[in-house]
Amino acid sequence: MKRIGVLTSGGDSPGMNAAIRAVVRKGIFHELEVYGIYNGYAGLIAGNITKLEVGSVGDIIHRGGTMLRTARCEEFKTSDGQAKGIEQLKKFGIEGLVVIGGDGSFQGAKKLSEAGFPTIGLPGTIDNDIPGTDFTIGFDTALNTIIEAIDKIRDTATSHDRTYVIEVMGRDAGDLALWAGLADGAESILIPEEKHDLEHIINRLQLGIDRGKKHSIIIVAEGVCSGVEIGKQIEEKTNLETRVTVLGHIQRGGSPTAFDRVLASRLGARAVELLLEGKAGRTVGVQKNALVDHDISEVLASKHQLDQGMYRLSQELSI
Ligand code: F6P
């Protein structure tokens, strides 16, 4: 293998730049030529491809977003779109590809591998919802962004004796809500993996009030329902003054934490090694702090499991 490509796809996540840097520099270290594909699969179809040098990825390790930019591409879901993508890869003489993104991006990587094009999936999403890795790139940074925001909201919640509902990202996965709730001592955490019961949430609020608590924090993952709706229901059923904050895309930006930079560097380098070892259709990950790789079809066929022990702990501690 002489020439490889790298692209980022789907929602961006902090640390993607560090992963791109690792792929480029590890590739060059092994005397490969590395090409950057801009705008995800859409850019692949369009042939938006440029050779990257060591200096092309200088000064990006600490930056959020992705220097290669990203997109969600409907056309690449079709066999016609995939064929156009492979045609472009061949035109540029690229023999292996690293795709950095979430499960939607991995679907594209799987299709490329099935079509005989060596592709490695590198998990980059703030949602932490990719099986085969304990952590995805960007999760830790997003989590810390949420914590910083909730700490600030807590100041004003305490000053006004209010109940605060905070909506965080996570359509299908509750990791961000759960970890943030545990790290911030939220009274209730609503996640897509667990049914919620409004009466139960209100009872917990009431228990807190009975023992003199004047403010409360409730975290809702966006996949459960809108935080605004939960806030309205709480206010209607109680006399508690309630405010809602939807954190939104602030969770996706910002300088990656040290954890995400290191994770991205390790996974990016390992992805290149796998291509050099002649492996394809694999995903890289870290489990129990060891680098691992898995078959991409198996990863996509399984579902990320929420840590039930952590969920129970969050309930036990927020009495
Ligand atoms: O998958 C990452 C993510 O940030 C999800 O948490 C969120 O539901 C979604 O992307 C938002 O997507 P978009 O930026 O396209 O609105």
CSV table of N, CA, C and O in Angstrom, one decimal, residues 106 113 119-123 130-134 270 274 279-288 290-300 302:
chain,number,residue,atom,x,y,z
A,106,PHE,N,-20.0,4.8,9.5
A,106,PHE,CA,-19.5,3.4,9.5
A,106,PHE,C,-20.3,2.5,8.5
A,106,PHE,O,-19.8,1.6,7.9
A,113,SER,N,-16.0,-1.5,2.1
A,113,SER,CA,-15.2,-2.7,2.4
A,113,SER,C,-15.9,-3.9,1.7
A,113,SER,O,-15.2,-4.7,1.1
A,119,THR,N,-11.2,-0.4,4.0
A,119,THR,CA,-11.6,0.8,4.8
A,119,THR,C,-11.6,0.4,6.3
A,119,THR,O,-12.0,-0.7,6.7
A,120,ILE,N,-11.2,1.4,7.1
A,120,ILE,CA,-11.2,1.3,8.5
A,120,ILE,C,-12.1,2.3,9.1
A,120,ILE,O,-12.0,3.5,8.8
A,121,GLY,N,-12.9,2.0,10.1
A,121,GLY,CA,-13.8,2.9,10.8
A,121,GLY,C,-13.2,3.4,12.1
A,121,GLY,O,-12.7,2.5,12.9
A,122,LEU,N,-13.1,4.7,12.3
A,122,LEU,CA,-12.5,5.2,13.5
A,122,LEU,C,-13.6,6.0,14.2
A,122,LEU,O,-14.2,6.9,13.7
A,123,PRO,N,-14.0,5.6,15.4
A,123,PRO,CA,-15.2,6.1,16.1
A,123,PRO,C,-15.1,7.6,16.6
A,123,PRO,O,-14.4,7.8,17.6
A,130,ILE,N,-21.0,3.9,19.9
A,130,ILE,CA,-20.4,2.9,19.0
A,130,ILE,C,-20.0,1.7,19.7
A,130,ILE,O,-19.1,1.8,20.6
A,131,PRO,N,-20.5,0.5,19.4
A,131,PRO,CA,-20.1,-0.7,20.1
A,131,PRO,C,-18.6,-1.0,19.7
A,131,PRO,O,-18.1,-0.5,18.7
A,132,GLY,N,-17.9,-1.7,20.6
A,132,GLY,CA,-16.5,-2.1,20.2
A,132,GLY,C,-15.5,-1.1,20.7
A,132,GLY,O,-14.3,-1.3,20.4
A,133,THR,N,-15.9,-0.1,21.4
A,133,THR,CA,-15.0,0.8,22.1
A,133,THR,C,-15.6,1.4,23.3
A,133,THR,O,-16.8,1.6,23.4
A,134,ASP,N,-14.8,1.5,24.4
A,134,ASP,CA,-15.4,2.1,25.6
A,134,ASP,C,-15.7,3.6,25.4
A,134,ASP,O,-16.6,4.1,26.1
A,270,ARG,N,-3.4,3.6,15.0
A,270,ARG,CA,-3.8,2.1,14.9
A,270,ARG,C,-4.5,1.8,13.6
A,270,ARG,O,-4.3,0.8,12.9
A,274,LEU,N,-3.5,-1.0,10.8
A,274,LEU,CA,-4.4,-2.0,10.3
A,274,LEU,C,-4.3,-2.1,8.8
A,274,LEU,O,-4.2,-3.2,8.2
A,279,LYS,N,-5.4,-5.4,6.8
A,279,LYS,CA,-6.7,-5.6,7.3
A,279,LYS,C,-7.7,-4.6,6.8
A,279,LYS,O,-7.4,-3.4,6.6
A,280,ALA,N,-9.0,-5.0,6.6
A,280,ALA,CA,-10.0,-4.1,6.0
A,280,ALA,C,-11.3,-4.4,6.7
A,280,ALA,O,-11.5,-5.5,7.3
A,281,GLY,N,-12.2,-3.5,6.6
A,281,GLY,CA,-13.6,-3.7,7.1
A,281,GLY,C,-13.5,-3.9,8.6
A,281,GLY,O,-14.2,-4.7,9.2
A,282,ARG,N,-12.6,-3.2,9.3
A,282,ARG,CA,-12.5,-3.2,10.7
A,282,ARG,C,-12.8,-1.8,11.3
A,282,ARG,O,-12.7,-0.8,10.7
A,283,THR,N,-13.1,-1.8,12.6
A,283,THR,CA,-13.2,-0.6,13.4
A,283,THR,C,-12.1,-0.6,14.4
A,283,THR,O,-11.8,-1.7,14.9
A,284,VAL,N,-11.6,0.5,14.8
A,284,VAL,CA,-10.7,0.6,15.9
A,284,VAL,C,-11.4,1.1,17.1
A,284,VAL,O,-12.4,1.8,17.1
A,285,GLY,N,-10.8,0.7,18.3
A,285,GLY,CA,-11.4,1.1,19.5
A,285,GLY,C,-10.5,0.9,20.7
A,285,GLY,O,-9.4,0.4,20.5
A,286,VAL,N,-10.9,1.4,21.8
A,286,VAL,CA,-10.1,1.1,23.0
A,286,VAL,C,-11.1,0.5,24.1
A,286,VAL,O,-12.2,1.0,24.3
A,287,GLN,N,-10.6,-0.7,24.6
A,287,GLN,CA,-11.4,-1.3,25.6
A,287,GLN,C,-10.5,-1.7,26.7
A,287,GLN,O,-9.4,-2.3,26.5
A,288,LYS,N,-10.9,-1.3,28.0
A,288,LYS,CA,-10.0,-1.5,29.1
A,288,LYS,C,-8.7,-0.9,28.9
A,288,LYS,O,-7.6,-1.5,29.2
A,290,ALA,N,-6.9,-0.9,26.3
A,290,ALA,CA,-6.1,-1.6,25.2
A,290,ALA,C,-6.7,-1.3,23.9
A,290,ALA,O,-7.9,-1.2,23.7
A,291,LEU,N,-5.8,-1.1,22.9
A,291,LEU,CA,-6.3,-0.9,21.5
A,291,LEU,C,-6.9,-2.2,21.0
A,291,LEU,O,-6.3,-3.2,21.1
A,292,VAL,N,-8.1,-2.1,20.4
A,292,VAL,CA,-8.7,-3.3,19.8
A,292,VAL,C,-9.2,-3.0,18.4
A,292,VAL,O,-9.3,-1.8,18.0
A,293,ASP,N,-9.5,-4.0,17.7
A,293,ASP,CA,-10.2,-3.8,16.4
A,293,ASP,C,-11.3,-4.9,16.2
A,293,ASP,O,-11.1,-6.0,16.7
A,294,HIS,N,-12.4,-4.5,15.5
A,294,HIS,CA,-13.5,-5.4,15.4
A,294,HIS,C,-14.0,-5.4,13.9
A,294,HIS,O,-13.8,-4.4,13.2
A,295,ASP,N,-14.7,-6.5,13.6
A,295,ASP,CA,-15.3,-6.5,12.2
A,295,ASP,C,-16.4,-5.4,12.2
A,295,ASP,O,-17.3,-5.4,13.0
A,296,ILE,N,-16.4,-4.6,11.1
A,296,ILE,CA,-17.3,-3.5,11.1
A,296,ILE,C,-18.8,-4.0,11.0
A,296,ILE,O,-19.7,-3.3,11.5
A,297,SER,N,-19.0,-5.1,10.3
A,297,SER,CA,-20.4,-5.6,10.2
A,297,SER,C,-20.9,-6.0,11.6
A,297,SER,O,-22.1,-5.7,12.0
A,298,GLU,N,-20.0,-6.6,12.4
A,298,GLU,CA,-20.4,-7.0,13.7
A,298,GLU,C,-20.7,-5.8,14.6
A,298,GLU,O,-21.7,-5.8,15.4
A,299,VAL,N,-19.9,-4.8,14.5
A,299,VAL,CA,-20.1,-3.6,15.3
A,299,VAL,C,-21.4,-3.0,14.9
A,299,VAL,O,-22.2,-2.6,15.8
A,300,LEU,N,-21.7,-2.9,13.6
A,300,LEU,CA,-23.0,-2.3,13.2
A,300,LEU,C,-24.2,-3.1,13.5
A,300,LEU,O,-25.3,-2.6,13.7
A,302,SER,N,-24.5,-4.8,16.3
A,302,SER,CA,-24.7,-4.8,17.7
A,302,SER,C,-25.1,-3.4,18.2
A,302,SER,O,-25.1,-2.5,17.4
